[in-house]
Coordinates of C-alpha atoms in Angstrom, one line a residue:
Chain A
X1198 CA -20.8 37.8 54.1
X1199 CA -18.3 37.2 51.4
X1200 CA -17.3 39.9 48.8
X1201 CA -19.3 38.5 46.0
X1202 CA -22.6 38.3 48.1
X1203 CA -21.8 41.9 49.1
X1204 CA -21.7 43.0 45.5
X1205 CA -24.8 41.1 44.5
X1206 CA -26.6 42.7 47.5
X1207 CA -25.5 46.3 46.5
X1208 CA -27.0 45.6 43.0
X1209 CA -30.2 44.3 44.3
X1210 CA -30.7 47.4 46.6
X1211 CA -29.8 49.4 43.5
X1212 CA -32.3 47.7 41.4
X1213 CA -35.1 48.2 43.9
X1214 CA -34.2 51.9 44.4
X1215 CA -34.3 52.6 40.6
X1216 CA -37.5 50.6 40.3
X1217 CA -39.4 52.5 42.9
X1218 CA -37.9 55.9 42.0
X1219 CA -39.1 55.3 38.4
X1220 CA -42.6 56.3 39.6
X1221 CA -41.5 59.9 40.3
X1222 CA -43.6 62.5 38.7
X1223 CA -46.0 60.0 37.2
X1224 CA -49.7 60.4 37.8
X1225 CA -50.5 56.6 38.0
X1226 CA -53.4 55.4 35.9
X1227 CA -53.9 52.0 34.2
X1228 CA -52.4 53.3 31.0
X1229 CA -49.2 54.7 32.8
X1230 CA -49.0 51.6 34.8
X1231 CA -49.3 49.0 32.0
X1232 CA -47.8 50.8 29.1
X1233 CA -46.0 53.9 30.4
X1234 CA -48.7 56.2 28.9
X1235 CA -47.5 55.1 25.5
X1236 CA -44.6 57.3 26.0
X1237 CA -41.4 55.3 25.6
X1238 CA -39.0 56.3 22.8
X1239 CA -36.3 54.2 20.9
X1240 CA -33.9 53.9 23.7
X1241 CA -36.3 52.4 26.3
X1242 CA -38.1 50.3 23.9
X1243 CA -34.9 48.9 22.7
X1244 CA -33.9 48.0 26.3
X1245 CA -37.2 46.5 27.1
X1246 CA -37.5 44.4 24.0
X1247 CA -33.8 43.5 24.4
X1248 CA -34.7 42.5 27.9
X1249 CA -36.2 39.5 26.2
X1250 CA -32.9 38.3 24.7
X1251 CA -31.0 38.3 28.0
X1252 CA -33.2 36.5 30.5
X1253 CA -31.7 33.9 32.8
X1254 CA -32.8 31.3 30.3
X1255 CA -30.3 32.7 27.7
X1256 CA -27.6 33.5 30.2
X1257 CA -27.6 30.1 31.9
X1258 CA -29.6 28.0 29.3
X1259 CA -27.8 29.4 26.3
X1260 CA -24.4 28.4 27.6
X1261 CA -26.0 25.3 29.1
X1262 CA -27.3 24.2 25.7
X1263 CA -24.1 24.9 24.0
X1264 CA -22.4 22.8 26.7
X1265 CA -24.8 19.8 26.6
X1266 CA -26.3 19.9 23.1
X1267 CA -23.9 21.9 21.0
X1268 CA -25.0 23.7 17.8
X1269 CA -28.7 23.0 18.5
X1270 CA -28.3 26.0 20.9
X1271 CA -28.1 28.3 17.9
X1272 CA -31.8 28.2 17.6
X1273 CA -32.1 30.7 20.4
X1274 CA -30.5 33.7 18.6
X1275 CA -31.9 32.5 15.3
X1276 CA -35.5 32.8 16.2
X1277 CA -35.0 36.0 18.0
X1278 CA -33.3 37.9 15.1
X1279 CA -35.9 36.5 12.6
X1280 CA -38.6 37.7 15.0
X1281 CA -37.1 41.2 14.8
X1282 CA -37.4 41.1 11.0
X1283 CA -40.9 40.1 11.2
X1284 CA -41.5 42.7 13.7
X1285 CA -40.8 45.4 11.1
X1286 CA -44.0 44.6 9.3
X1287 CA -46.1 43.3 12.2
X1288 CA -45.8 45.5 15.3
X1289 CA -46.5 48.9 13.8
X1290 CA -49.9 47.6 12.8
X1291 CA -50.6 46.3 16.3
X1292 CA -49.4 49.7 17.8
X1293 CA -51.6 51.8 15.5
X1294 CA -54.8 49.8 16.2
X1295 CA -54.1 49.7 19.9
X1296 CA -53.4 53.4 20.2
X1297 CA -56.7 54.2 18.4
X1298 CA -58.8 52.0 20.6
X1299 CA -56.9 52.8 23.9
X1300 CA -55.9 49.2 24.2
X1301 CA -53.3 48.3 26.9
X1302 CA -53.2 44.5 26.9
X1303 CA -53.0 41.6 24.5
X1304 CA -56.3 40.0 25.6
X1305 CA -58.1 43.4 25.0
X1306 CA -56.5 43.7 21.5
X1307 CA -58.1 40.2 20.6
X1308 CA -61.4 41.0 22.3
X1309 CA -61.7 44.2 20.3
X1310 CA -60.6 42.8 16.9
X1311 CA -63.1 40.0 17.2
X1312 CA -65.8 42.0 19.1
X1313 CA -66.0 39.2 21.5
X1314 CA -65.4 39.0 25.2
X1315 CA -65.0 35.3 25.3
X1316 CA -62.1 35.7 22.8
X1317 CA -60.4 38.2 25.3
X1318 CA -60.9 35.8 28.2
X1319 CA -59.3 32.8 26.1
X1320 CA -56.3 34.9 25.2
X1321 CA -56.0 36.1 28.8
X1322 CA -56.0 32.6 30.3
X1323 CA -53.7 31.3 27.5
X1324 CA -51.3 34.2 28.1
X1325 CA -51.2 33.5 31.8
X1326 CA -50.8 29.9 31.3
X1327 CA -47.7 30.6 29.1
X1328 CA -46.3 33.3 31.4
X1329 CA -46.2 31.5 34.8
X1330 CA -43.7 28.9 33.7
X1331 CA -41.7 31.7 32.3
X1332 CA -41.6 33.6 35.6
X1333 CA -40.8 30.4 37.4
X1334 CA -37.8 30.0 35.1
X1335 CA -36.6 33.5 35.9
X1336 CA -36.9 32.8 39.7
X1337 CA -35.3 29.5 39.5
X1338 CA -32.5 30.9 37.5
X1339 CA -32.2 33.8 39.9
X1340 CA -31.9 31.2 42.7
X1341 CA -29.2 29.2 40.9
X1342 CA -27.0 32.2 40.0
X1343 CA -27.2 33.9 43.5
X1344 CA -26.5 30.7 45.3
X1345 CA -23.6 29.7 43.2
X1346 CA -22.1 33.2 43.0
X1347 CA -22.5 33.5 46.8
X1348 CA -20.4 30.3 47.1
X1349 CA -23.4 28.8 48.8
X1350 CA -23.8 31.4 51.5
X1351 CA -27.5 32.0 50.3
X1352 CA -29.7 28.9 49.4
X1353 CA -31.4 28.8 45.9
X1354 CA -34.7 28.9 47.7
X1355 CA -33.8 32.0 49.8
X1356 CA -32.6 33.8 46.8
X1357 CA -35.7 33.1 44.8
X1358 CA -37.8 34.3 47.6
X1359 CA -35.8 37.6 48.0
X1360 CA -35.9 38.2 44.2
X1361 CA -39.6 37.6 44.1
X1362 CA -40.1 40.1 46.9
X1363 CA -38.0 42.8 45.3
X1364 CA -39.6 42.5 41.8
X1365 CA -43.1 42.3 43.0
X1366 CA -42.5 45.5 45.2
X1367 CA -41.1 47.6 42.5
X1368 CA -43.7 46.5 39.8
X1369 CA -46.6 47.3 42.1
X1370 CA -45.2 50.8 42.8
X1371 CA -44.0 51.8 39.4
X1372 CA -45.6 49.5 36.9
X1373 CA -43.7 49.3 33.6
X1374 CA -41.6 52.4 34.4
X1375 CA -39.8 50.3 37.1
X1376 CA -39.0 47.7 34.5
X1377 CA -37.7 50.3 32.0
X1378 CA -35.3 51.9 34.7
X1379 CA -34.0 48.7 35.9
X1380 CA -33.4 47.6 32.3
X1381 CA -30.8 50.3 31.9
X1382 CA -28.8 48.9 34.7
X1383 CA -29.3 45.4 33.6
X1384 CA -28.3 45.9 29.8
X1385 CA -25.2 47.8 30.8
X1386 CA -24.1 44.9 33.2
X1387 CA -24.9 42.1 30.9
X1388 CA -23.1 43.7 28.0
X1389 CA -19.9 44.2 30.1
X1390 CA -20.0 40.6 31.6
X1391 CA -21.0 38.6 28.5
X1392 CA -18.4 40.2 26.3
X1393 CA -15.7 40.2 28.8
X1394 CA -16.3 36.5 29.6
X1395 CA -16.9 35.4 26.1
X1396 CA -13.5 36.7 25.0
X1397 CA -11.5 36.3 28.1
X1398 CA -12.3 32.6 28.8
X1399 CA -11.5 31.1 25.5
X1400 CA -8.4 33.3 25.2
X1401 CA -7.3 32.2 28.8
X1402 CA -7.7 28.4 28.3
X1403 CA -7.0 28.0 24.5
X1404 CA -5.2 31.1 23.4
X1405 CA -8.2 32.3 21.2
X1406 CA -11.7 31.5 20.0
X1407 CA -10.7 29.5 16.9
X1408 CA -8.3 27.4 18.9
X1409 CA -11.0 26.7 21.4
X1410 CA -13.4 25.5 18.7
X1411 CA -10.6 23.5 17.1
X1412 CA -10.1 21.6 20.4
X1413 CA -13.8 20.9 20.6
X1414 CA -13.7 19.7 17.0
X1415 CA -10.9 17.3 17.8
X1416 CA -12.7 15.8 20.8
X1417 CA -16.4 16.1 19.9
X1418 CA -16.9 17.1 16.4
X1419 CA -20.6 16.4 16.6
X1420 CA -21.1 19.3 18.9
X1421 CA -20.4 21.9 16.2
X1422 CA -23.1 20.8 13.7
X1423 CA -26.8 19.9 13.8
X1424 CA -27.5 16.2 14.2
X1425 CA -29.0 13.9 11.6
X1426 CA -31.8 13.1 13.9
X1427 CA -33.5 14.4 17.0
X1428 CA -32.2 17.9 17.2
X1429 CA -31.8 17.9 13.5
X1430 CA -32.2 20.4 10.7
X1431 CA -35.9 19.9 10.4
X1432 CA -36.2 20.4 14.3
X1433 CA -34.2 23.6 13.9
X1434 CA -36.1 25.1 11.1
X1435 CA -39.5 24.4 12.5
X1436 CA -38.6 25.5 15.9
X1437 CA -37.1 28.7 14.7
X1438 CA -40.2 29.4 12.6
X1439 CA -42.5 28.5 15.4
X1440 CA -40.7 30.7 17.9
X1441 CA -40.1 33.7 15.6
X1442 CA -43.9 33.7 15.0
X1443 CA -44.7 33.4 18.7
X1444 CA -42.1 36.0 19.8
X1445 CA -44.4 39.0 19.7
X1446 CA -47.4 37.0 20.8
X1447 CA -45.8 36.6 24.3
X1448 CA -48.1 38.8 26.5
X1449 CA -45.0 40.7 27.8
X1450 CA -43.5 41.5 24.5
X1451 CA -46.9 42.6 23.1
X1452 CA -47.2 44.9 26.1
X1453 CA -43.8 46.5 25.4
X1454 CA -44.8 47.1 21.8
X1455 CA -47.9 49.1 23.1
X1456 CA -45.8 51.2 25.4
X1457 CA -43.9 52.6 22.4
X1458 CA -44.4 56.4 21.5
X1459 CA -44.9 55.7 17.9
X1460 CA -44.5 53.4 14.8
X1461 CA -41.2 54.8 13.8
X1462 CA -39.6 54.0 17.2
X1463 CA -40.7 50.3 16.6
X1464 CA -39.3 50.2 13.1
X1465 CA -36.0 51.8 14.0
X1466 CA -35.6 49.2 16.9
X1467 CA -36.0 46.5 14.3
X1468 CA -33.0 47.6 12.6
X1469 CA -30.7 47.5 15.5
X1470 CA -32.0 44.5 17.4
X1471 CA -30.6 41.8 15.2
X1472 CA -27.0 43.1 15.7
X1473 CA -27.7 42.9 19.5
X1474 CA -28.5 39.1 19.2
X1475 CA -24.7 38.8 18.0
X1476 CA -23.8 39.1 21.7
X1477 CA -25.3 35.7 22.3
X1478 CA -22.4 34.3 20.4
X1479 CA -20.2 35.2 23.4
X1480 CA -22.5 33.2 25.5
X1481 CA -21.9 30.2 23.2
X1482 CA -18.1 30.6 23.3
X1483 CA -18.4 30.2 27.2
X1484 CA -20.5 27.1 26.8
X1485 CA -18.1 25.5 24.3
X1486 CA -15.1 26.3 26.4
X1487 CA -16.9 24.6 29.3
X1488 CA -17.2 21.3 27.4
X1489 CA -13.4 20.9 27.5
X1490 CA -12.8 22.6 30.9
X1491 CA -15.4 21.3 33.2
X1492 CA -16.6 18.0 31.7
X1493 CA -19.2 15.9 33.4
X1494 CA -22.1 18.2 34.2
X1495 CA -25.2 15.9 33.6
X1496 CA -28.6 17.0 32.5
X1497 CA -29.9 20.2 34.0
X1498 CA -26.6 20.8 35.7
X1499 CA -25.4 21.9 32.2
X1500 CA -27.1 25.2 33.1
X1501 CA -24.3 25.6 35.7
X1502 CA -21.5 25.4 33.2
X1503 CA -21.0 29.2 32.8
X1504 CA -21.0 29.9 36.6
X1505 CA -18.8 26.8 37.4
X1506 CA -16.3 27.9 34.8
X1507 CA -16.3 31.5 36.0
X1508 CA -15.8 30.4 39.5
X1509 CA -12.8 28.1 38.6
X1510 CA -11.4 31.1 36.7
X1511 CA -11.8 34.3 38.6
X1512 CA -11.5 36.0 42.0
X1513 CA -14.7 36.3 44.2
X1514 CA -15.4 40.0 43.4
X1515 CA -15.6 39.2 39.5
X1516 CA -18.1 36.4 40.6
X1517 CA -20.0 38.9 42.5
X1518 CA -20.3 41.2 39.4
X1519 CA -21.3 38.1 37.3
X1520 CA -23.8 37.1 39.9
X1521 CA -25.3 40.7 40.0
X1522 CA -25.6 40.7 36.1
X1523 CA -27.4 37.3 36.3
X1524 CA -29.7 38.6 39.1
X1525 CA -30.7 41.6 36.9
X1526 CA -31.5 39.2 33.9
X1527 CA -34.1 37.6 36.1
X1528 CA -35.6 40.8 37.6
X1529 CA -36.3 42.8 34.5
X1530 CA -38.1 40.2 32.3
X1531 CA -39.9 38.8 35.5
X1532 CA -41.2 42.2 36.1
X1533 CA -42.6 42.7 32.7
X1534 CA -44.2 39.3 32.7
X1535 CA -45.8 40.0 36.0
X1536 CA -47.3 43.2 34.6
X1537 CA -48.5 41.7 31.4
X1538 CA -50.3 38.7 33.0
X1539 CA -51.9 41.0 35.7
X1540 CA -53.1 43.7 33.4
X1541 CA -54.4 41.2 31.0
X1542 CA -56.4 39.4 33.6
X1543 CA -57.7 42.6 35.1
X1544 CA -58.9 43.9 31.8
X1545 CA -60.5 40.7 30.5
X1546 CA -62.1 39.2 33.6
X1547 CA -62.3 41.9 36.3
X1548 CA -63.7 44.6 34.1
X1549 CA -66.2 42.2 32.7
X1550 CA -67.3 40.9 36.1
X1551 CA -67.4 44.5 37.6
X1552 CA -68.2 46.9 34.6
X1553 CA -68.6 49.9 37.0
X1554 CA -64.9 49.6 38.4
X1555 CA -63.1 52.8 38.5
X1556 CA -59.4 53.3 37.3
X1557 CA -58.1 53.4 40.8
X1558 CA -60.1 50.3 41.6
X1559 CA -58.6 48.5 38.7
X1560 CA -55.1 49.5 39.7
X1561 CA -55.6 47.9 43.1
X1562 CA -57.0 44.8 41.6
X1563 CA -54.0 44.6 39.2
X1564 CA -51.7 44.9 42.1
X1565 CA -53.4 42.1 44.1
X1566 CA -53.3 39.9 40.9
X1567 CA -49.5 40.7 40.8
X1568 CA -49.0 39.4 44.3
X1569 CA -51.1 36.4 43.5
X1570 CA -49.1 35.4 40.5
X1571 CA -45.8 36.0 42.3
X1572 CA -46.9 33.7 45.1
X1573 CA -48.1 31.0 42.6
X1574 CA -44.8 31.3 40.7
X1575 CA -42.8 31.2 43.8
X1576 CA -44.6 27.9 45.0
X1577 CA -44.0 26.3 41.6
X1578 CA -40.3 27.4 41.7
X1579 CA -39.8 25.7 45.2
X1580 CA -41.9 22.6 44.7
X1581 CA -41.6 22.0 40.9
X1582 CA -39.1 19.5 39.6
X1583 CA -38.5 18.1 36.1
X1584 CA -41.9 19.3 34.8
X1585 CA -40.4 22.7 34.3
X1586 CA -38.6 21.7 31.1
X1587 CA -41.9 20.6 29.7
X1588 CA -43.7 23.8 30.7
X1589 CA -41.0 25.8 29.1
X1590 CA -41.5 24.0 25.7
X1591 CA -45.1 24.3 26.1
X1592 CA -45.1 28.1 26.8
X1593 CA -44.0 29.0 23.1
X1594 CA -46.1 26.0 21.5
X1595 CA -49.2 27.3 23.3
X1596 CA -48.9 31.1 22.7
X1597 CA -48.2 30.6 19.0
X1598 CA -51.5 29.1 18.6
X1599 CA -52.7 32.8 18.6
X1600 CA -50.8 33.5 15.4
X1601 CA -53.6 32.6 12.9
X1602 CA -56.1 34.9 14.7
X1603 CA -53.5 37.6 14.9
X1604 CA -52.4 37.5 11.3
X1605 CA -56.0 37.4 10.0
X1606 CA -56.9 40.4 12.1
X1607 CA -54.3 42.7 10.4
X1608 CA -55.9 43.3 7.1
X1609 CA -58.9 45.6 6.7
X1610 CA -61.4 42.8 6.1
X1611 CA -60.9 39.7 8.4
X1612 CA -61.4 36.6 6.4
X1613 CA -62.1 34.5 9.6
X1614 CA -64.6 35.2 12.4
X1615 CA -64.6 34.7 16.1
X1616 CA -66.0 31.3 16.0
X1617 CA -63.3 30.0 13.6
X1618 CA -60.5 31.8 15.7
X1619 CA -61.7 30.4 19.0
X1620 CA -62.2 26.9 17.6
X1621 CA -58.7 26.9 16.1
X1622 CA -57.1 28.2 19.1
X1623 CA -58.7 25.5 21.3
X1624 CA -57.8 22.8 18.7
X1625 CA -54.1 23.9 18.6
X1626 CA -53.9 24.2 22.4
X1627 CA -55.5 20.7 23.0
X1628 CA -53.0 19.1 20.5
X1629 CA -50.1 20.8 22.3
X1630 CA -51.2 19.8 25.7
X1631 CA -51.9 16.2 24.7
X1632 CA -48.7 15.8 22.7
X1633 CA -46.6 17.2 25.5
X1634 CA -48.1 15.5 28.4
X1635 CA -48.5 12.0 26.6
X1636 CA -45.1 12.6 25.0
X1637 CA -46.2 11.6 21.6
X1638 CA -44.7 12.5 18.1
X1639 CA -45.8 11.9 14.5
X1640 CA -43.9 8.5 14.7
X1641 CA -46.1 7.3 17.5
X1642 CA -49.0 7.0 15.1
X1643 CA -47.0 6.4 11.9
X1644 CA -43.9 4.4 12.9
X1645 CA -42.4 4.6 9.3
X1646 CA -42.3 8.3 9.4
X1647 CA -38.9 9.7 8.2
X1648 CA -36.9 11.6 10.8
X1649 CA -37.2 14.7 8.7
X1650 CA -40.9 14.8 9.5
X1651 CA -40.7 13.3 13.0
X1652 CA -38.3 15.9 14.2
X1653 CA -40.7 18.8 13.3
X1654 CA -41.7 20.8 16.4
X1655 CA -45.0 19.7 17.8
X1656 CA -46.1 23.2 18.1
X1657 CA -45.8 23.7 14.3
X1658 CA -48.0 20.7 13.7
X1659 CA -50.5 21.9 16.1
X1660 CA -50.5 25.2 14.3
X1661 CA -51.4 23.5 11.0
X1662 CA -54.4 21.8 12.6
X1663 CA -55.2 25.1 14.1
X1664 CA -55.2 26.9 10.7
X1665 CA -57.3 24.1 9.2
X1666 CA -59.9 24.3 12.0
X1667 CA -59.9 28.0 11.9
X1668 CA -60.8 28.2 8.3
X1669 CA -63.3 25.4 8.2
X1670 CA -65.3 26.8 11.4
X1671 CA -65.2 30.3 9.8
X1672 CA -66.7 29.1 6.6
X1673 CA -69.3 27.0 8.4
X1674 CA -70.4 29.9 10.7
X1675 CA -70.3 32.6 8.2
X1676 CA -74.0 32.8 8.3
X1677 CA -74.2 33.2 12.1
X1678 CA -71.7 36.0 12.2
X1679 CA -73.5 38.0 9.4
X1680 CA -76.8 37.8 11.5
X1681 CA -74.9 38.9 14.5
X1682 CA -73.5 41.9 12.8
X1683 CA -76.9 42.9 11.6
X1684 CA -78.0 42.7 15.3
X1685 CA -75.8 45.8 15.6
X1686 CA -72.9 44.0 17.6
X1687 CA -74.9 43.0 20.6
X1688 CA -71.7 41.7 22.3
X1689 CA -69.4 44.5 21.0
X1690 CA -66.9 45.8 23.6
X1691 CA -67.3 49.4 24.4
Chain B
X480 CA -47.9 46.1 1.8
X481 CA -45.5 48.0 -0.3
X482 CA -43.0 46.1 -2.5
X483 CA -39.9 47.1 -0.5
X484 CA -41.1 45.0 2.5
X485 CA -40.9 41.9 0.4
X486 CA -37.1 42.2 1.1
X487 CA -38.1 41.1 4.7
X488 CA -38.5 37.5 3.3
X489 CA -34.8 37.3 2.4
X490 CA -33.3 36.4 5.9
X491 CA -36.0 33.6 6.3
X492 CA -35.3 32.1 2.8
X493 CA -31.6 32.7 2.8
X494 CA -30.9 31.6 6.4
X495 CA -33.2 28.7 6.8
X496 CA -33.5 27.7 3.2
X497 CA -29.9 27.2 2.6
X498 CA -29.2 25.8 6.2
X499 CA -28.4 22.3 4.8
X500 CA -25.4 23.8 2.9
X501 CA -24.2 25.5 6.0
X502 CA -24.3 22.6 8.3
X503 CA -20.7 22.0 8.4
X504 CA -17.6 22.7 10.5
X505 CA -15.2 24.0 8.0
X506 CA -14.1 26.4 6.7
X507 CA -13.6 28.4 9.9
X508 CA -14.5 32.1 9.2
X509 CA -13.6 34.8 12.0
X510 CA -12.6 32.1 14.3
X511 CA -16.0 30.4 14.2
X512 CA -17.1 27.1 12.7
X513 CA -19.0 27.5 9.5
X514 CA -22.4 26.9 10.9
X515 CA -22.1 29.4 13.7
X516 CA -20.5 31.9 11.3
X517 CA -23.7 31.3 9.1
X518 CA -25.9 32.4 12.1
X519 CA -23.8 35.4 12.7
X520 CA -23.7 36.3 9.0
X521 CA -27.4 36.5 8.7
X522 CA -27.9 38.5 11.9
X523 CA -25.8 41.2 10.4
X524 CA -27.5 40.8 6.9
X525 CA -31.0 41.1 8.7
X526 CA -29.8 44.4 10.1
X527 CA -28.6 45.6 6.7
X528 CA -31.8 44.6 5.0
X529 CA -33.9 46.2 7.6
X530 CA -31.9 49.4 7.3
X531 CA -32.7 49.4 3.4
X532 CA -36.3 48.7 3.9
X533 CA -36.5 51.5 6.6
X534 CA -34.8 54.0 4.2
X535 CA -37.1 53.3 1.2
X536 CA -40.4 52.6 3.1
X537 CA -42.9 55.3 2.2
X538 CA -44.5 54.7 5.8
X539 CA -41.6 56.6 7.3
X540 CA -41.8 59.6 5.2
X541 CA -43.2 62.8 6.6
X542 CA -44.2 63.2 10.2
X543 CA -45.0 60.1 12.3
X544 CA -48.4 58.9 11.7
X545 CA -50.8 59.5 14.6

């Protein structure tokens, strides 16, 4: 065993220990398990929401995109900080309603707002569909990081399996409390590592950050601005808007919001979080340095740029610390995602199928679902190939289709009804699936379309159709839903 | 929605709306090419605007609701 693998192993054990210990003194019911009894203050909520910023995707993918695609990579911090601005207005409303109705998952929220179990089921399925690829990305990233950082002593597959076992274990035992405690360790580690690498590496190779950028500018100036077509300005604006809208619709982020102890906690967090996204700049500095220092990584191998550059620069023990930080960026988000998917499915399917299920019974089912999702994600991780990139883009495009029904549900009187909401979601989802799988853009149908239009994110176009269908169907079915209300909410969720 | 929350639109309009003017390498500011500085500038602005909104938002007066 080499020194870096030893350090990574120590942190793995520490994460497992913290994750399990987090349960201490908690009387575990569904509310404790899923949303920590709605008791998390500013600090934990900050770490859990910030957990979304530093996933393996941003750690490896952020530097990887800067390496292979240049300025287009800026979309990642851009949509995240705008999502936080939006959250100031959006999430206290969600929290207030959920608290009043004892809601602990996203599908339950939609089912309650639209007084429709089918709505809950659609949201649960869509959420799980969007989450599995995300979990796969975390496990795959974990495999890459541990394998590279251990100098090949552990294979990527073995690392993914070990990581999945650890995260599944502590989530089953401690629920979201486990995620909160491992998040402390993770954020401390990632802060130290990212700031250190982001400053040290450009200074070491070029004498500073500006000289580094000037070297890139001299060799490849196109990397420092957005392109005229393809990953262009219209692509950037549309993708940033789409993802900013979708950010709090991701089931795991929604769940973190519910675990807050109050509205003010959420608002206070919104202030500090945009500053935290500044740290992603350091990840970009590493990616841009790698363009000059380790040229030649093709395609998906761009994701290796951060680790390859670090290995070229540092002693094995530093690589161990970087590897440990990378490992934690996979474990924390993956744990919240597993929870969100399992609680959503338990609430919207199992409780409907077995209405008499007790709390402890539901807890057991949630845990079984966690194991099930873990296994599915592992299988996709080990067998899945190129399709992953497609799934990743699809996740956000899919989940954002919930945006019209969420936003319409916020005012006191909802101008759309459940028929419109469901029809709109289905229309949006079908367009996203079709466009992604068949790889079509606007120009496929209208070849003369200017790039400005053609580069617009498919998800945003699907969203426009979604809104259109939502309003038309709502208007057409107005009569039906009024009759239903008169029949005293037959399908009302208790 | 009280009026102070309208300030929340500023980062969206400012950052994305003026993007085409910011999509250039020079001048360098704080060691960063202009476009990257533009991204960083709006992150800081977003925090400042949120702080102002928080301070004047009547929803944060008194005890925490519920």
